[in-house]
Short mmCIF file of C-alpha atoms and ligand atoms in Angstrom, two decimals:
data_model
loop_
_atom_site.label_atom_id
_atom_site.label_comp_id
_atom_site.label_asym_id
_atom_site.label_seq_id
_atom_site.Cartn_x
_atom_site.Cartn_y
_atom_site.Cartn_z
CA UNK X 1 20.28 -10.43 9.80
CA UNK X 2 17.99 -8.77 6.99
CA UNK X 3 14.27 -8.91 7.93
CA UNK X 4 12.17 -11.53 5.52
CA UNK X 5 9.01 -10.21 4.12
CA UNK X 6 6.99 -13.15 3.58
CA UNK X 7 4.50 -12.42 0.22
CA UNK X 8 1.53 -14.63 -0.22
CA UNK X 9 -1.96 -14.21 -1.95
CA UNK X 10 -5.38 -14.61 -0.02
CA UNK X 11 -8.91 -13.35 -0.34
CA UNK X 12 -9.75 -12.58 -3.78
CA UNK X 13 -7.06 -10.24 -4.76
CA UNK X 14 -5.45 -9.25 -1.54
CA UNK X 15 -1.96 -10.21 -0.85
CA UNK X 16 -0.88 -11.16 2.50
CA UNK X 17 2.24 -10.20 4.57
CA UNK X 18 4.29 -11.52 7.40
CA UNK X 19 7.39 -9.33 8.22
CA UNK X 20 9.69 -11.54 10.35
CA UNK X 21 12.80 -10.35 12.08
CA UNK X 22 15.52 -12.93 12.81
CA UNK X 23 17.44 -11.68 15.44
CA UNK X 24 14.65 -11.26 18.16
CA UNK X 25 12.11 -13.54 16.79
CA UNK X 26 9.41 -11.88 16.18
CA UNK X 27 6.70 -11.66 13.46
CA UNK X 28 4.52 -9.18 12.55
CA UNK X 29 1.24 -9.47 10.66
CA UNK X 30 0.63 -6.48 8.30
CA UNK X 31 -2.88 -6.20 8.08
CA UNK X 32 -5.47 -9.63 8.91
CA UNK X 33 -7.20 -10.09 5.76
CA UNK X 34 -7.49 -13.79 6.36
CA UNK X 35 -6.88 -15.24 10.03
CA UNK X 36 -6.71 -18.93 8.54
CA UNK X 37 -4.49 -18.56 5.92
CA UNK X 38 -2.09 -16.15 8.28
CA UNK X 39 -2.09 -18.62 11.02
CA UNK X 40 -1.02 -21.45 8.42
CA UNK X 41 1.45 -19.80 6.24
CA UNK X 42 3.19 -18.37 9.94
CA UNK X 43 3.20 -21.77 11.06
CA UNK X 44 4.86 -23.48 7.53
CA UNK X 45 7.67 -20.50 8.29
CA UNK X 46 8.31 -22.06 11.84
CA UNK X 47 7.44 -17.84 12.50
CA UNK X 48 5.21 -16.90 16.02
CA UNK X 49 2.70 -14.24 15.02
CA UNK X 50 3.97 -11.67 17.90
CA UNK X 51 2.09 -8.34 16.38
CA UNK X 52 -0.18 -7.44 14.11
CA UNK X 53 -0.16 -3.80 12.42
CA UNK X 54 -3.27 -2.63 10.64
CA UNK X 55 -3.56 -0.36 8.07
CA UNK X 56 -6.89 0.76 8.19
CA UNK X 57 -10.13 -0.90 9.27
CA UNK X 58 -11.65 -2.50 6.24
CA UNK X 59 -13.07 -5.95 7.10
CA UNK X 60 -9.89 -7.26 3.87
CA UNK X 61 -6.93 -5.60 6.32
CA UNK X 62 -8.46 -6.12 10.27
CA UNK X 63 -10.75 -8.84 9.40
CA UNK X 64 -8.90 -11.45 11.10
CA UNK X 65 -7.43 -9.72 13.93
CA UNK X 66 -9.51 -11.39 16.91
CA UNK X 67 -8.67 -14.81 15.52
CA UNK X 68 -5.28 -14.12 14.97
CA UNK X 69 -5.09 -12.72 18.66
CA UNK X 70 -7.02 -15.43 20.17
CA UNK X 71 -4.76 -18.20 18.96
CA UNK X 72 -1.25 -16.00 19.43
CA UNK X 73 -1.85 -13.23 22.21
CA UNK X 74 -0.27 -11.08 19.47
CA UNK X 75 -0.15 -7.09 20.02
CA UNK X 76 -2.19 -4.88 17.72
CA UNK X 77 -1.07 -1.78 16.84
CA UNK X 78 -3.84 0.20 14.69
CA UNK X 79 -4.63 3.64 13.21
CA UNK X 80 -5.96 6.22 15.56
CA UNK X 81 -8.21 7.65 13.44
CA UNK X 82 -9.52 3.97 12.26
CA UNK X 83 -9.21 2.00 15.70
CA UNK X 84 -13.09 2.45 16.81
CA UNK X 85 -14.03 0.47 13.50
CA UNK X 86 -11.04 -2.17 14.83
CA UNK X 87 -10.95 -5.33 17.24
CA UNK X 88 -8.81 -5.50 19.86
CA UNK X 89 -6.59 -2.40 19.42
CA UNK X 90 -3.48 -2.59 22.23
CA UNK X 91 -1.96 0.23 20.82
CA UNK X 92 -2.80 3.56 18.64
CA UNK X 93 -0.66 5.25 16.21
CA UNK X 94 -0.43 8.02 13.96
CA UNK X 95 2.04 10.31 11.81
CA UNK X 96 5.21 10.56 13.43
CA UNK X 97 4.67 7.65 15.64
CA UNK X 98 6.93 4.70 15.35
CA UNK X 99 6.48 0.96 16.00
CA UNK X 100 9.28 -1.59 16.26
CA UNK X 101 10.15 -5.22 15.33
CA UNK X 102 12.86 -6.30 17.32
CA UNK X 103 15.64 -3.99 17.42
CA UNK X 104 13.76 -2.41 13.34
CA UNK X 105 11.84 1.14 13.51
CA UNK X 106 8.82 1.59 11.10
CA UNK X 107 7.98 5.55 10.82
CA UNK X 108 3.82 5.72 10.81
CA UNK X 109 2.80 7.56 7.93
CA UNK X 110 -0.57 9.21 7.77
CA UNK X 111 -1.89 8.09 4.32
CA UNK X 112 -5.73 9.12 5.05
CA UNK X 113 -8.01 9.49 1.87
CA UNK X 114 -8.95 5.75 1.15
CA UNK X 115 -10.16 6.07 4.86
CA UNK X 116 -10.08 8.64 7.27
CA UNK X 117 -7.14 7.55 9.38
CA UNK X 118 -5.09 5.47 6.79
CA UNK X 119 -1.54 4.85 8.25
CA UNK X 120 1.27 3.22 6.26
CA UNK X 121 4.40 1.44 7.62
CA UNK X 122 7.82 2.48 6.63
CA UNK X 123 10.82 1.04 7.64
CA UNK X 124 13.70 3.27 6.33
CA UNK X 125 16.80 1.01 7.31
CA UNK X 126 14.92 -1.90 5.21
CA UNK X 127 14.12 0.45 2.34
CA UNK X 128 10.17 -1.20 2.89
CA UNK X 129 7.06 0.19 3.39
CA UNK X 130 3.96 -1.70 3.93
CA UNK X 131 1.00 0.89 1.95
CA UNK X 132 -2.39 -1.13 2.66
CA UNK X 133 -4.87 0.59 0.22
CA UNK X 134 -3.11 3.85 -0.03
CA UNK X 135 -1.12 3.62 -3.05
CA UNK X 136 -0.81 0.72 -5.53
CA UNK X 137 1.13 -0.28 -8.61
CA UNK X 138 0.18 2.79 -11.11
CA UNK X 139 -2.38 3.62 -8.92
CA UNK X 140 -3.72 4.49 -5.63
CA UNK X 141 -6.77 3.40 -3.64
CA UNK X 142 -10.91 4.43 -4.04
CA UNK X 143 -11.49 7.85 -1.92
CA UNK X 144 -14.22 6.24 0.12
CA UNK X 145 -13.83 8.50 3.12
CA UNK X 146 -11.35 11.26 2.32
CA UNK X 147 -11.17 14.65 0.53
CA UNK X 148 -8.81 15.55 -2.76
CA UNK X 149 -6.67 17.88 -0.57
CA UNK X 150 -6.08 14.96 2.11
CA UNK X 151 -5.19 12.51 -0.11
CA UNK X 152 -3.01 14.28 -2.40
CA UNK X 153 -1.43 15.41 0.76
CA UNK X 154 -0.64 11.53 1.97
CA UNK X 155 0.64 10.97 -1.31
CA UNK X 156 2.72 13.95 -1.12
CA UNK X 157 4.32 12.14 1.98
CA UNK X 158 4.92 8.96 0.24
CA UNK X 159 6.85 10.74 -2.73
CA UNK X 160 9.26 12.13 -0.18
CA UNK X 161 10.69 8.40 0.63
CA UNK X 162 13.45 7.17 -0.72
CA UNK X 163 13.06 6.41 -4.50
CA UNK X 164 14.75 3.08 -3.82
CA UNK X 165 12.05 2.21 -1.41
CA UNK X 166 9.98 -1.26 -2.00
CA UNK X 167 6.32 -0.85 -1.42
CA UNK X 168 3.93 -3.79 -0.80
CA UNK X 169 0.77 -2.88 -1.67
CA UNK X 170 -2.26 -4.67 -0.41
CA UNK X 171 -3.71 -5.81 -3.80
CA UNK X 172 -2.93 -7.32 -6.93
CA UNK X 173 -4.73 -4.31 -9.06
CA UNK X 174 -1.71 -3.22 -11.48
CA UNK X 175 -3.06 -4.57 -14.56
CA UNK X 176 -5.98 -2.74 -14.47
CA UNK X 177 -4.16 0.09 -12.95
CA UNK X 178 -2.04 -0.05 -16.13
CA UNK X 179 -5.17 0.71 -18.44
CA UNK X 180 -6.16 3.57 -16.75
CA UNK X 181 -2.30 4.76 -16.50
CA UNK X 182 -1.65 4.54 -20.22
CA UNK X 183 -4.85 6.31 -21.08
CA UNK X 184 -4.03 9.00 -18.57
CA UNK X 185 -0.79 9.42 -19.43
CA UNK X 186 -0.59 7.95 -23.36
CA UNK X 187 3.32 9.38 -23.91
CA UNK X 188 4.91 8.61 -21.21
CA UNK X 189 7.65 6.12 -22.61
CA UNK X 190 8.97 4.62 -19.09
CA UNK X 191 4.97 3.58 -18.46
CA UNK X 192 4.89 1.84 -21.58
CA UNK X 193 7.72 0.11 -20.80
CA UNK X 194 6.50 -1.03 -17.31
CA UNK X 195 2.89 -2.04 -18.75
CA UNK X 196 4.50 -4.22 -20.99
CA UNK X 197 6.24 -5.44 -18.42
CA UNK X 198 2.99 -5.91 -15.84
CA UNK X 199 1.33 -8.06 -18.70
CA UNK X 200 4.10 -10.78 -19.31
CA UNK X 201 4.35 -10.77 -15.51
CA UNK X 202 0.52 -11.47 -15.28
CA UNK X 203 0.33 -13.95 -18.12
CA UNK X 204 2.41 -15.82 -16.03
CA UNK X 205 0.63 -15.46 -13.41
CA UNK X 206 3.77 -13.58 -11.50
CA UNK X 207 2.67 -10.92 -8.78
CA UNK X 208 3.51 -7.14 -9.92
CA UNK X 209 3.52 -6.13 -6.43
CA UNK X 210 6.68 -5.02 -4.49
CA UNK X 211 7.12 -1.90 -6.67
CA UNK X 212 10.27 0.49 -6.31
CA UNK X 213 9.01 3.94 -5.45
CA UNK X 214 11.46 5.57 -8.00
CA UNK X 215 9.45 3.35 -10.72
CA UNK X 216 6.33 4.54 -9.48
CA UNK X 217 7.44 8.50 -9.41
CA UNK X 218 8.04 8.20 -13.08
CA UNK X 219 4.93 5.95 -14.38
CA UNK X 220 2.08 5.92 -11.44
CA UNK X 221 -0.38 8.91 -12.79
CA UNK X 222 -1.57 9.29 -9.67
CA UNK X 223 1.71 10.46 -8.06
CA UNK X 224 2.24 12.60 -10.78
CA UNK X 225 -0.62 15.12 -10.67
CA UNK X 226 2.05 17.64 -9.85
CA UNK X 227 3.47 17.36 -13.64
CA UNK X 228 3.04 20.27 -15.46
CA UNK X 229 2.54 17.99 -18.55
CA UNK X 230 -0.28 15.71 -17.07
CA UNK X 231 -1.67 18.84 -15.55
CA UNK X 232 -1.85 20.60 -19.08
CA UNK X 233 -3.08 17.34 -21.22
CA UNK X 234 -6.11 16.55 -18.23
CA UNK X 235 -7.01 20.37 -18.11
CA UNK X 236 -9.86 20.37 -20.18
CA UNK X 237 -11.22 17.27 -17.94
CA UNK X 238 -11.03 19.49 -14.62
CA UNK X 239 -7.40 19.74 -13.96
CA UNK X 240 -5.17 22.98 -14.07
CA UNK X 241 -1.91 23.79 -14.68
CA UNK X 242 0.08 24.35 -10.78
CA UNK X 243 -2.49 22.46 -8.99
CA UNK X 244 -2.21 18.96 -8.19
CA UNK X 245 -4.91 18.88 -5.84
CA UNK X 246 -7.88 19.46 -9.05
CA UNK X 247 -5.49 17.33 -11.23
CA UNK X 248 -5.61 13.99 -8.44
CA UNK X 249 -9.44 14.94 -8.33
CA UNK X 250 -9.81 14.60 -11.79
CA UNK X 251 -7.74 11.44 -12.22
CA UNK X 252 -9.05 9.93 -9.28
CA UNK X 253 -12.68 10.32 -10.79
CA UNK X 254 -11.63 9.87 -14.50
CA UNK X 255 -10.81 6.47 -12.78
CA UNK X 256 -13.64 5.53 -11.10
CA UNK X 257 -15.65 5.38 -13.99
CA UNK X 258 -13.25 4.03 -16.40
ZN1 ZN E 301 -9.43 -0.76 1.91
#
């Protein structure tokens, strides 16, 4: 049977995600932004919490991992680069590593830049990957820790995936997202279209969040700092032509202070 991703907001604007596998019963937590609100939405599934998989180690994605643990004797699987900032790491990962749900395979991807050791979760056979902070809807997360080269780098490794791939992100940012996107990238006709989209989705209060990867590749400014045509039209705000690495730089501060 198909593995269920099980969407639901918490925090402010985080959303929440239990991955639950039919065949062997188990449930994984991605990320622990709220241990409450996990424990109860597991629990209206009929689903035992079995693992938790962090992304990184902000207090919104690990938060709740003691609690969680405490009440399930769950297995943690976290970030090697992120675990000393973690609680109660069982196991660490990074790139090439894999981590499994039942008889399902999730590739560790090493998405560093929003924090040092960054990992996302992709699950090829399920055409999912769980992001955390790395990448959003027409964006991609603050550079807190991380340097333009690394970053551009982990996005680099997230454009490889397959275009059909669904990507949960671990916020509900893409309307915002979408302003910055449009003024980055005013022509770009399939962006239009998908802000347009994003705001009848929000008016209804609808989240924007899976997004298909292929969607993303052709809208999400962020992903395209290798365009020659964003390149050219930011190069006068510190991008050049054949370098993405100064183009995500400049978009990625452009943004910060939009
Ligand atoms: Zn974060």
């Amino acid at each position: 049977m198909p593995l269920q991703v099980h969407q639901f907001p918490c925090l402010s604007d985080n959303y929440g995600y239990l991955l639950h596998d039919p065949d062997s019963g188990e449930t994984t937590c991605i990320d622990t932004p709220d241990a409450d609100e996990y424990l109860k939405q597991a629990g209206a599934k009929g689903w035992t919490i079995t693992q938790i998989w962090n992304t990184h180690w902000h207090p919104d994605h690990a938060g709740g991992n003691a609690a969680i643990k405490a009440a399930t004797g769950c297995k943690i699987t976290a970030p090697v680069g992120d675990a000393a900032k973690i609680d109660e790491v069982d196991r660490t990962v990074g790139q090439g590593d894999t981590v499994k749900l039942g008889a399902w395979t999730a590739d560790v991807i090493d998405v560093g830049g929003h924090t040092l050791g960054h990992i996302a979760y992709n699950l090829p056979e399920a055409k999912i990957a769980f992001v955390g902070d790395s990448l959003f809807a027409l964006g991609c997360g603050r550079m807190f820790e991380g340097t333009p080269p690394q970053f551009w780098g982990s996005l680099a490794r997230l454009k490889a995936l397959s275009p059909q791939t669904l990507l949960y992100c671990a916020h509900e940012y893409t309307a915002s997202n979408a302003r910055f996107a449009l003024h980055a990238d005013p022509q770009n006709v399939a962006l239009k279209d998908y802000a347009k989209e994003i705001a009848a989705r929000r008016a209804e209060d609808l989240p924007t969040v899976p997004t298909e990867l292929g969607r993303e590749l052709a809208t999400n400014p962020f992903l395209r700092a290798d365009d020659a045509g964003l390149q050219a039209a930011w190069a006068d705000r510190g991008a050049r032509v054949g370098d993405p690495i100064a183009t995500f730089a400049a978009l990625r501060a452009a943004k910060d202070n939009f």
